[in-house]
Amino acid sequence: MQARKPSGPASRESTRPDHAARPCPIGRAGNLLGDKWILLILRDATLGVTRFDQLRASLGIADNVLSDRLRRLTEAGVLVKVPYQDSNRTRHEYRLTQAGADLLPLLRALADWGTRYTEPGTPAPPMRIVHSGCGGELDNAGACGRCGAAVPRGDEAWVRPWRSPDLLPLAPAVG
Amino acid sequence: MQARKPSGPASRESTRPDHAARPCPIGRAGNLLGDKWILLILRDATLGVTRFDQLRASLGIADNVLSDRLRRLTEAGVLVKVPYQDSNRTRHEYRLTQAGADLLPLLRALADWGTRYTEPGTPAPPMRIVHSGCGGELDNAGACGRCGAAVPRGDEAWVRPWRSPDLLPLAPAVG
């Protein structure tokens, strides 16, 4: 799919300054993705954390900042608002579109680089990105280092052992 | 190499809030890299644009913002200041360390996603990331789609056809 472009003056101002319309795709992508909260929201959405309250609790982010980033991601076509029932009220959750799901190589690259070149404040076992079928670790292109398979999203799992030893499945794209 | 950590209260405040010391490597990496200017500087440094004046001209960035981002990248061990002679003066350029060179998969992922899901303001031929030996295009893991080789950095070239049809070699890491 083609990611939708922001509309309206406010969003144009906040999400498309300078490099958003340039010929360089790194500049265009970086204009949306060059924001630490955006990256953290995408990480959480990839693990199925899709509701405002869940994201706020997971990230320790201020309401207005979270609202702004969810708006940017929705306008860019990376997340989509989907209604759900909460008791008697209809609320919305924010789920990955195909464009959002296709940010997986970016998240893998961040995880790999962060593991190699940064350190946690207190020692913690490293995150692992694995092929849930065979337990092998994936490379940046999503190939399994053990069995060699090109691992589809549905067979990729993340292990975040500082929280739990469980294999975490990745959220599917909507639609 | 291990990327160095920021030192001093000012840098700690500006580059290590919240997620910089957390167990999650995506959060730690995103704390430095979740900034559009940081990503653009890394793109340029990867193409050998290493001097303050060159970066300023290439990016259209304010002096104080460029200084701040170069300081963050240097403190994080991603760039290193290297002296050079300019007429009779000694100046410094900012070159990639091994940690900086190892951000290549991240830049490739941004280029790939930006090409697929964002559009330039006016139509432009797409950026290509190629194996200079055979002309094949690379996947996210740096493998050549034509000859299958795992392409080393020295044999990877970028083509930015809106500027020139030339194959641009990548800058090597320092030391």
mmCIF file of C-alpha atoms in Angstrom:
data_model
loop_
_atom_site.group_PDB
_atom_site.id
_atom_site.type_symbol
_atom_site.label_atom_id
_atom_site.label_comp_id
_atom_site.label_asym_id
_atom_site.label_seq_id
_atom_site.Cartn_x
_atom_site.Cartn_y
_atom_site.Cartn_z
ATOM 1 C CA MET A 1 0.000 0.000 0.000
ATOM 2 C CA GLN A 2 0.940 3.606 -0.358
ATOM 3 C CA ALA A 3 1.245 5.422 2.959
ATOM 4 C CA ARG A 4 -1.154 8.287 3.068
ATOM 5 C CA LYS A 5 0.204 11.783 3.287
ATOM 6 C CA PRO A 6 -0.606 14.131 6.146
ATOM 7 C CA SER A 7 -3.391 16.581 5.424
ATOM 8 C CA GLY A 8 -4.186 19.948 6.952
ATOM 9 C CA PRO A 9 -1.854 22.776 7.887
ATOM 10 C CA ALA A 10 -1.067 21.611 11.424
ATOM 11 C CA SER A 11 0.085 18.178 10.386
ATOM 12 C CA ARG A 12 1.936 19.519 7.386
ATOM 13 C CA GLU A 13 3.827 21.813 9.682
ATOM 14 C CA SER A 14 4.683 19.183 12.235
ATOM 15 C CA THR A 15 5.461 16.214 10.046
ATOM 16 C CA ARG A 16 6.657 17.561 6.706
ATOM 17 C CA PRO A 17 9.274 20.218 7.306
ATOM 18 C CA ASP A 18 12.385 20.366 5.197
ATOM 19 C CA HIS A 19 13.179 16.866 4.091
ATOM 20 C CA ALA A 20 9.714 15.322 3.878
ATOM 21 C CA ALA A 21 9.267 16.046 0.178
ATOM 22 C CA ARG A 22 12.889 15.692 -0.954
ATOM 23 C CA PRO A 23 14.063 13.136 -3.498
ATOM 24 C CA CYS A 24 16.086 11.254 -0.845
ATOM 25 C CA PRO A 25 14.052 8.408 0.677
ATOM 26 C CA ILE A 26 16.247 8.382 3.811
ATOM 27 C CA GLY A 27 15.329 12.017 4.408
ATOM 28 C CA ARG A 28 11.640 11.367 3.799
ATOM 29 C CA ALA A 29 11.548 8.308 6.051
ATOM 30 C CA GLY A 30 13.654 10.029 8.698
ATOM 31 C CA ASN A 31 11.298 12.966 8.788
ATOM 32 C CA LEU A 32 8.615 10.707 10.255
ATOM 33 C CA LEU A 33 10.756 8.103 12.002
ATOM 34 C CA GLY A 34 13.481 10.334 13.418
ATOM 35 C CA ASP A 35 11.756 10.654 16.775
ATOM 36 C CA LYS A 36 12.399 8.456 19.778
ATOM 37 C CA TRP A 37 8.735 8.264 20.806
ATOM 38 C CA ILE A 38 7.685 7.279 17.308
ATOM 39 C CA LEU A 39 10.205 4.425 17.383
ATOM 40 C CA LEU A 40 9.065 3.266 20.826
ATOM 41 C CA ILE A 41 5.395 3.338 19.803
ATOM 42 C CA LEU A 42 6.237 1.271 16.710
ATOM 43 C CA ARG A 43 8.142 -1.226 18.851
ATOM 44 C CA ASP A 44 5.158 -1.599 21.155
ATOM 45 C CA ALA A 45 2.634 -1.790 18.303
ATOM 46 C CA THR A 46 4.760 -4.551 16.780
ATOM 47 C CA LEU A 47 4.314 -6.493 20.026
ATOM 48 C CA GLY A 48 0.559 -5.918 20.053
ATOM 49 C CA VAL A 49 0.441 -2.973 22.470
ATOM 50 C CA THR A 50 -2.178 -0.956 20.644
ATOM 51 C CA ARG A 51 -4.339 0.931 23.143
ATOM 52 C CA PHE A 52 -3.708 4.443 24.404
ATOM 53 C CA ASP A 53 -3.645 3.441 28.071
ATOM 54 C CA GLN A 54 -1.373 0.459 27.403
ATOM 55 C CA LEU A 55 1.054 2.593 25.433
ATOM 56 C CA ARG A 56 1.076 5.292 28.086
ATOM 57 C CA ALA A 57 1.826 2.770 30.798
ATOM 58 C CA SER A 58 4.458 0.954 28.755
ATOM 59 C CA LEU A 59 6.329 4.062 27.633
ATOM 60 C CA GLY A 60 5.916 6.500 30.502
ATOM 61 C CA ILE A 61 4.922 9.130 27.950
ATOM 62 C CA ALA A 62 2.849 12.279 28.526
ATOM 63 C CA ASP A 63 -0.700 12.168 27.174
ATOM 64 C CA ASN A 64 -0.228 15.092 24.797
ATOM 65 C CA VAL A 65 3.005 13.671 23.371
ATOM 66 C CA LEU A 66 1.431 10.253 22.871
ATOM 67 C CA SER A 67 -1.606 11.827 21.177
ATOM 68 C CA ASP A 68 0.610 13.839 18.860
ATOM 69 C CA ARG A 69 2.727 10.873 17.835
ATOM 70 C CA LEU A 70 -0.298 8.619 17.284
ATOM 71 C CA ARG A 71 -1.783 11.334 15.085
ATOM 72 C CA ARG A 72 1.414 11.604 13.038
ATOM 73 C CA LEU A 73 1.636 7.838 12.614
ATOM 74 C CA THR A 74 -2.023 7.595 11.643
ATOM 75 C CA GLU A 75 -1.756 10.455 9.149
ATOM 76 C CA ALA A 76 1.323 8.854 7.644
ATOM 77 C CA GLY A 77 -0.583 5.599 7.131
ATOM 78 C CA VAL A 78 1.660 3.591 9.478
ATOM 79 C CA LEU A 79 -1.001 2.996 12.131
ATOM 80 C CA VAL A 80 -4.746 2.805 11.670
ATOM 81 C CA LYS A 81 -7.452 3.485 14.248
ATOM 82 C CA VAL A 82 -9.673 0.466 14.816
ATOM 83 C CA PRO A 83 -12.739 0.610 17.095
ATOM 84 C CA TYR A 84 -13.195 -1.816 19.991
ATOM 85 C CA GLN A 85 -15.728 -2.183 22.802
ATOM 86 C CA ASP A 86 -14.619 -1.298 26.347
ATOM 87 C CA SER A 87 -17.542 -2.085 28.685
ATOM 88 C CA ASN A 88 -20.275 0.036 27.145
ATOM 89 C CA ARG A 89 -18.031 2.504 25.343
ATOM 90 C CA THR A 90 -16.522 2.354 21.895
ATOM 91 C CA ARG A 91 -12.817 3.163 22.014
ATOM 92 C CA HIS A 92 -10.068 2.997 19.415
ATOM 93 C CA GLU A 93 -6.860 1.103 19.272
ATOM 94 C CA TYR A 94 -3.931 1.806 16.956
ATOM 95 C CA ARG A 95 -2.851 -1.097 14.808
ATOM 96 C CA LEU A 96 -0.104 -1.492 12.237
ATOM 97 C CA THR A 97 -0.946 -1.131 8.557
ATOM 98 C CA GLN A 98 1.151 -3.005 6.003
ATOM 99 C CA ALA A 99 3.390 0.087 5.835
ATOM 100 C CA GLY A 100 3.798 -0.158 9.614
ATOM 101 C CA ALA A 101 4.450 -3.894 9.560
ATOM 102 C CA ASP A 102 7.101 -3.294 6.893
ATOM 103 C CA LEU A 103 9.121 -1.254 9.390
ATOM 104 C CA LEU A 104 10.250 -4.548 10.906
ATOM 105 C CA PRO A 105 13.727 -4.406 9.275
ATOM 106 C CA LEU A 106 14.205 -0.951 10.811
ATOM 107 C CA LEU A 107 13.265 -2.229 14.275
ATOM 108 C CA ARG A 108 15.551 -5.246 13.851
ATOM 109 C CA ALA A 109 18.405 -2.948 12.825
ATOM 110 C CA LEU A 110 17.843 -0.771 15.897
ATOM 111 C CA ALA A 111 17.717 -3.814 18.172
ATOM 112 C CA ASP A 112 20.884 -5.271 16.683
ATOM 113 C CA TRP A 113 22.860 -2.021 16.833
ATOM 114 C CA GLY A 114 21.574 -1.163 20.294
ATOM 115 C CA THR A 115 22.581 -4.584 21.575
ATOM 116 C CA ARG A 116 26.081 -4.300 20.146
ATOM 117 C CA TYR A 117 26.877 -0.673 20.878
ATOM 118 C CA THR A 118 24.897 0.497 23.882
ATOM 119 C CA GLU A 119 24.597 -0.834 27.408
ATOM 120 C CA PRO A 120 21.722 -0.980 29.851
ATOM 121 C CA GLY A 121 22.088 0.916 33.126
ATOM 122 C CA THR A 122 22.144 -2.381 34.980
ATOM 123 C CA PRO A 123 23.194 -5.640 33.318
ATOM 124 C CA ALA A 124 20.366 -7.416 31.516
ATOM 125 C CA PRO A 125 20.262 -10.429 29.215
ATOM 126 C CA PRO A 126 19.991 -9.331 25.581
ATOM 127 C CA MET A 127 16.859 -9.198 23.460
ATOM 128 C CA ARG A 128 16.682 -11.964 20.874
ATOM 129 C CA ILE A 129 14.825 -12.083 17.560
ATOM 130 C CA VAL A 130 14.081 -15.678 16.712
ATOM 131 C CA HIS A 131 12.417 -18.061 14.299
ATOM 132 C CA SER A 132 9.670 -19.527 16.465
ATOM 133 C CA GLY A 133 9.689 -22.705 14.387
ATOM 134 C CA CYS A 134 13.276 -23.720 15.094
ATOM 135 C CA GLY A 135 14.600 -21.230 17.682
ATOM 136 C CA GLY A 136 17.343 -19.860 15.416
ATOM 137 C CA GLU A 137 18.158 -16.154 15.483
ATOM 138 C CA LEU A 138 17.234 -13.940 12.512
ATOM 139 C CA ASP A 139 19.593 -11.726 10.559
ATOM 140 C CA ASN A 140 18.714 -8.190 9.421
ATOM 141 C CA ALA A 141 16.974 -9.493 6.316
ATOM 142 C CA GLY A 142 14.793 -11.844 8.353
ATOM 143 C CA ALA A 143 16.583 -15.074 7.420
ATOM 144 C CA CYS A 144 17.012 -17.721 10.104
ATOM 145 C CA GLY A 145 20.629 -18.294 11.090
ATOM 146 C CA ARG A 146 19.924 -21.895 12.049
ATOM 147 C CA CYS A 147 17.664 -23.368 9.355
ATOM 148 C CA GLY A 148 18.204 -20.725 6.650
ATOM 149 C CA ALA A 149 14.496 -20.086 6.083
ATOM 150 C CA ALA A 150 13.219 -16.681 5.004
ATOM 151 C CA VAL A 151 11.058 -16.294 8.100
ATOM 152 C CA PRO A 152 7.581 -14.803 7.561
ATOM 153 C CA ARG A 153 6.290 -12.294 10.101
ATOM 154 C CA GLY A 154 3.968 -14.881 11.604
ATOM 155 C CA ASP A 155 6.912 -17.128 12.496
ATOM 156 C CA GLU A 156 9.084 -14.371 13.968
ATOM 157 C CA ALA A 157 9.150 -13.904 17.731
ATOM 158 C CA TRP A 158 10.974 -11.557 20.055
ATOM 159 C CA VAL A 159 12.377 -12.563 23.418
ATOM 160 C CA ARG A 160 12.776 -9.793 25.982
ATOM 161 C CA PRO A 161 14.249 -11.827 28.826
ATOM 162 C CA TRP A 162 14.424 -8.962 31.323
ATOM 163 C CA ARG A 163 10.626 -9.195 31.387
ATOM 164 C CA SER A 164 9.882 -12.822 30.622
ATOM 165 C CA PRO A 165 11.437 -15.867 28.930
ATOM 166 C CA ASP A 166 8.398 -16.147 26.649
ATOM 167 C CA LEU A 167 8.555 -15.947 22.863
ATOM 168 C CA LEU A 168 6.475 -12.884 21.951
ATOM 169 C CA PRO A 169 4.606 -13.196 18.648
ATOM 170 C CA LEU A 170 4.455 -10.124 16.395
ATOM 171 C CA ALA A 171 1.181 -8.341 15.765
ATOM 172 C CA PRO A 172 -0.137 -8.846 12.219
ATOM 173 C CA ALA A 173 -0.865 -5.953 9.885
ATOM 174 C CA VAL A 174 -4.490 -4.845 9.572
ATOM 175 C CA GLY A 175 -6.274 -5.564 6.334
ATOM 176 C CA MET B 1 34.118 -1.507 19.534
ATOM 177 C CA GLN B 2 31.948 -0.364 22.369
ATOM 178 C CA ALA B 3 30.334 2.996 21.777
ATOM 179 C CA ARG B 4 31.369 5.431 24.444
ATOM 180 C CA LYS B 5 28.799 6.813 26.784
ATOM 181 C CA PRO B 6 28.069 10.517 27.097
ATOM 182 C CA SER B 7 29.814 12.224 29.967
ATOM 183 C CA GLY B 8 28.935 15.357 31.909
ATOM 184 C CA PRO B 9 25.569 16.583 33.097
ATOM 185 C CA ALA B 10 24.620 18.509 29.950
ATOM 186 C CA SER B 11 25.048 15.569 27.635
ATOM 187 C CA ARG B 12 23.461 13.186 30.073
ATOM 188 C CA GLU B 13 20.436 15.395 30.166
ATOM 189 C CA SER B 14 20.128 15.835 26.415
ATOM 190 C CA THR B 15 20.992 12.362 25.184
ATOM 191 C CA ARG B 16 20.081 9.939 27.954
ATOM 192 C CA PRO B 17 16.597 10.664 29.179
ATOM 193 C CA ASP B 18 14.175 7.882 29.967
ATOM 194 C CA HIS B 19 15.012 5.022 27.670
ATOM 195 C CA ALA B 20 18.774 5.411 27.285
ATOM 196 C CA ALA B 21 19.631 3.052 30.122
ATOM 197 C CA ARG B 22 16.734 0.625 29.810
ATOM 198 C CA PRO B 23 17.129 -3.073 29.096
ATOM 199 C CA CYS B 24 15.497 -2.704 25.650
ATOM 200 C CA PRO B 25 18.121 -2.161 22.930
ATOM 201 C CA ILE B 26 15.533 -0.552 20.623
ATOM 202 C CA GLY B 27 14.856 2.068 23.275
ATOM 203 C CA ARG B 28 18.561 2.678 23.870
ATOM 204 C CA ALA B 29 19.368 2.947 20.161
ATOM 205 C CA GLY B 30 16.283 5.061 19.508
ATOM 206 C CA ASN B 31 17.296 7.485 22.217
ATOM 207 C CA LEU B 32 20.279 8.537 20.118
ATOM 208 C CA LEU B 33 18.984 7.777 16.623
ATOM 209 C CA GLY B 34 15.391 8.957 16.997
ATOM 210 C CA ASP B 35 16.177 12.396 15.588
ATOM 211 C CA LYS B 36 15.822 13.402 11.959
ATOM 212 C CA TRP B 37 19.002 15.504 11.924
ATOM 213 C CA ILE B 38 21.014 12.673 13.444
ATOM 214 C CA LEU B 39 19.788 10.356 10.676
ATOM 215 C CA LEU B 40 20.600 12.901 7.952
ATOM 216 C CA ILE B 41 24.099 13.526 9.337
ATOM 217 C CA LEU B 42 24.716 9.775 9.398
ATOM 218 C CA ARG B 43 23.532 9.486 5.803
ATOM 219 C CA ASP B 44 25.918 12.219 4.735
ATOM 220 C CA ALA B 45 28.834 10.860 6.775
ATOM 221 C CA THR B 46 28.255 7.484 5.111
ATOM 222 C CA LEU B 47 28.750 9.217 1.751
ATOM 223 C CA GLY B 48 31.931 10.960 2.925
ATOM 224 C CA VAL B 49 30.429 14.351 3.817
ATOM 225 C CA THR B 50 32.408 14.923 6.988
ATOM 226 C CA ARG B 51 33.151 18.631 7.400
ATOM 227 C CA PHE B 52 30.998 21.117 9.264
ATOM 228 C CA ASP B 53 30.601 23.470 6.292
ATOM 229 C CA GLN B 54 29.805 20.601 3.917
ATOM 230 C CA LEU B 55 27.173 19.203 6.274
ATOM 231 C CA ARG B 56 25.626 22.609 6.821
ATOM 232 C CA ALA B 57 25.367 23.190 3.076
ATOM 233 C CA SER B 58 24.083 19.683 2.361
ATOM 234 C CA LEU B 59 21.427 19.651 5.084
ATOM 235 C CA GLY B 60 20.299 23.264 5.356
ATOM 236 C CA ILE B 61 20.707 22.955 9.119
ATOM 237 C CA ALA B 62 21.274 25.753 11.639
ATOM 238 C CA ASP B 63 24.794 25.979 13.064
ATOM 239 C CA ASN B 64 23.729 25.409 16.651
ATOM 240 C CA VAL B 65 21.628 22.360 15.766
ATOM 241 C CA LEU B 66 24.440 20.858 13.707
ATOM 242 C CA SER B 67 26.939 21.477 16.534
ATOM 243 C CA ASP B 68 24.620 19.838 19.035
ATOM 244 C CA ARG B 69 24.028 16.748 16.909
ATOM 245 C CA LEU B 70 27.721 16.340 16.082
ATOM 246 C CA ARG B 71 28.474 16.546 19.792
ATOM 247 C CA ARG B 72 25.876 13.870 20.581
ATOM 248 C CA LEU B 73 27.206 11.576 17.860
ATOM 249 C CA THR B 74 30.788 12.092 18.971
ATOM 250 C CA GLU B 75 29.959 11.474 22.622
ATOM 251 C CA ALA B 76 28.086 8.318 21.665
ATOM 252 C CA GLY B 77 31.147 7.029 19.795
ATOM 253 C CA VAL B 78 29.414 7.009 16.411
ATOM 254 C CA LEU B 79 31.518 9.800 14.886
ATOM 255 C CA VAL B 80 35.069 10.759 15.761
ATOM 256 C CA LYS B 81 36.747 14.139 15.286
ATOM 257 C CA VAL B 82 39.793 13.912 13.041
ATOM 258 C CA PRO B 83 42.067 16.924 12.394
ATOM 259 C CA TYR B 84 42.819 18.142 8.873
ATOM 260 C CA GLN B 85 44.694 21.120 7.414
ATOM 261 C CA ASP B 86 42.646 23.880 5.785
ATOM 262 C CA SER B 87 45.127 26.417 4.340
ATOM 263 C CA ASN B 88 47.117 27.309 7.449
ATOM 264 C CA ARG B 89 44.504 26.293 9.993
ATOM 265 C CA THR B 90 43.876 22.970 11.638
ATOM 266 C CA ARG B 91 40.199 22.070 11.481
ATOM 267 C CA HIS B 92 38.279 18.913 12.346
ATOM 268 C CA GLU B 93 36.124 16.638 10.340
ATOM 269 C CA TYR B 94 33.653 14.079 11.675
ATOM 270 C CA ARG B 95 34.198 10.548 10.483
ATOM 271 C CA LEU B 96 32.382 7.305 11.150
ATOM 272 C CA THR B 97 33.729 4.936 13.776
ATOM 273 C CA GLN B 98 33.042 1.216 13.423
ATOM 274 C CA ALA B 99 29.880 1.776 15.477
ATOM 275 C CA GLY B 100 28.876 4.451 12.958
ATOM 276 C CA ALA B 101 29.700 2.295 9.957
ATOM 277 C CA ASP B 102 27.623 -0.491 11.495
ATOM 278 C CA LEU B 103 24.523 1.703 11.195
ATOM 279 C CA LEU B 104 24.443 0.814 7.513
ATOM 280 C CA PRO B 105 21.564 -1.707 7.898
ATOM 281 C CA LEU B 106 19.534 1.036 9.582
ATOM 282 C CA LEU B 107 20.177 3.468 6.722
ATOM 283 C CA ARG B 108 19.333 0.773 4.168
ATOM 284 C CA ALA B 109 16.096 0.016 6.003
ATOM 285 C CA LEU B 110 15.170 3.720 5.994
ATOM 286 C CA ALA B 111 15.987 4.027 2.284
ATOM 287 C CA ASP B 112 13.974 0.939 1.413
ATOM 288 C CA TRP B 113 10.934 1.918 3.462
ATOM 289 C CA GLY B 114 11.080 5.542 2.332
ATOM 290 C CA THR B 115 11.204 4.455 -1.294
ATOM 291 C CA ARG B 116 8.223 2.143 -0.902
ATOM 292 C CA TYR B 117 5.981 4.219 1.325
ATOM 293 C CA THR B 118 6.734 7.909 0.834
ATOM 294 C CA GLU B 119 6.812 10.102 -2.236
ATOM 295 C CA PRO B 120 8.987 13.041 -3.226
ATOM 296 C CA GLY B 121 7.280 16.392 -3.768
ATOM 297 C CA THR B 122 8.109 16.182 -7.455
ATOM 298 C CA PRO B 123 8.725 12.871 -9.214
ATOM 299 C CA ALA B 124 12.317 11.645 -8.947
ATOM 300 C CA PRO B 125 14.006 8.383 -9.927
ATOM 301 C CA PRO B 126 14.556 6.200 -6.855
ATOM 302 C CA MET B 127 17.746 5.806 -4.880
ATOM 303 C CA ARG B 128 19.467 2.473 -5.471
ATOM 304 C CA ILE B 129 21.848 0.534 -3.233
ATOM 305 C CA VAL B 130 24.063 -1.638 -5.392
ATOM 306 C CA HIS B 131 26.947 -4.068 -5.484
ATOM 307 C CA SER B 132 29.562 -2.059 -7.379
ATOM 308 C CA GLY B 133 31.168 -5.266 -8.617
ATOM 309 C CA CYS B 134 28.155 -6.577 -10.522
ATOM 310 C CA GLY B 135 25.517 -3.835 -10.395
ATOM 311 C CA GLY B 136 22.966 -5.945 -8.517
ATOM 312 C CA GLU B 137 20.805 -4.372 -5.829
ATOM 313 C CA LEU B 138 21.384 -5.233 -2.171
ATOM 314 C CA ASP B 139 18.793 -6.560 0.263
ATOM 315 C CA ASN B 140 18.490 -5.357 3.860
ATOM 316 C CA ALA B 141 21.161 -7.752 5.046
ATOM 317 C CA GLY B 142 23.623 -6.516 2.420
ATOM 318 C CA ALA B 143 23.406 -9.531 0.100
ATOM 319 C CA CYS B 144 23.500 -8.918 -3.639
ATOM 320 C CA GLY B 145 20.254 -9.803 -5.387
ATOM 321 C CA ARG B 146 22.076 -10.595 -8.633
ATOM 322 C CA CYS B 147 25.204 -12.572 -7.731
ATOM 323 C CA GLY B 148 24.250 -13.567 -4.184
ATOM 324 C CA ALA B 149 27.467 -12.280 -2.604
ATOM 325 C CA ALA B 150 27.543 -10.933 0.964
ATOM 326 C CA VAL B 151 28.728 -7.511 -0.157
ATOM 327 C CA PRO B 152 31.413 -5.883 2.011
ATOM 328 C CA ARG B 153 31.120 -2.161 2.726
ATOM 329 C CA GLY B 154 33.924 -1.380 0.272
ATOM 330 C CA ASP B 155 31.928 -2.911 -2.598
ATOM 331 C CA GLU B 156 28.617 -1.235 -1.743
ATOM 332 C CA ALA B 157 27.643 1.917 -3.636
ATOM 333 C CA TRP B 158 24.635 4.209 -3.540
ATOM 334 C CA VAL B 159 23.091 5.790 -6.607
ATOM 335 C CA ARG B 160 21.157 9.016 -6.036
ATOM 336 C CA PRO B 161 20.039 9.663 -9.598
ATOM 337 C CA TRP B 162 18.299 12.968 -8.891
ATOM 338 C CA ARG B 163 21.800 14.353 -8.362
ATOM 339 C CA SER B 164 24.017 12.229 -10.583
ATOM 340 C CA PRO B 165 24.084 8.805 -12.253
ATOM 341 C CA ASP B 166 27.403 8.039 -10.516
ATOM 342 C CA LEU B 167 27.934 5.137 -8.148
ATOM 343 C CA LEU B 168 28.843 6.739 -4.810
ATOM 344 C CA PRO B 169 31.279 4.716 -2.713
ATOM 345 C CA LEU B 170 30.719 4.536 1.042
ATOM 346 C CA ALA B 171 33.121 6.164 3.454
ATOM 347 C CA PRO B 172 35.184 3.650 5.425
ATOM 348 C CA ALA B 173 35.219 3.542 9.216
ATOM 349 C CA VAL B 174 38.138 5.208 10.960
ATOM 350 C CA GLY B 175 40.754 2.963 12.534
#
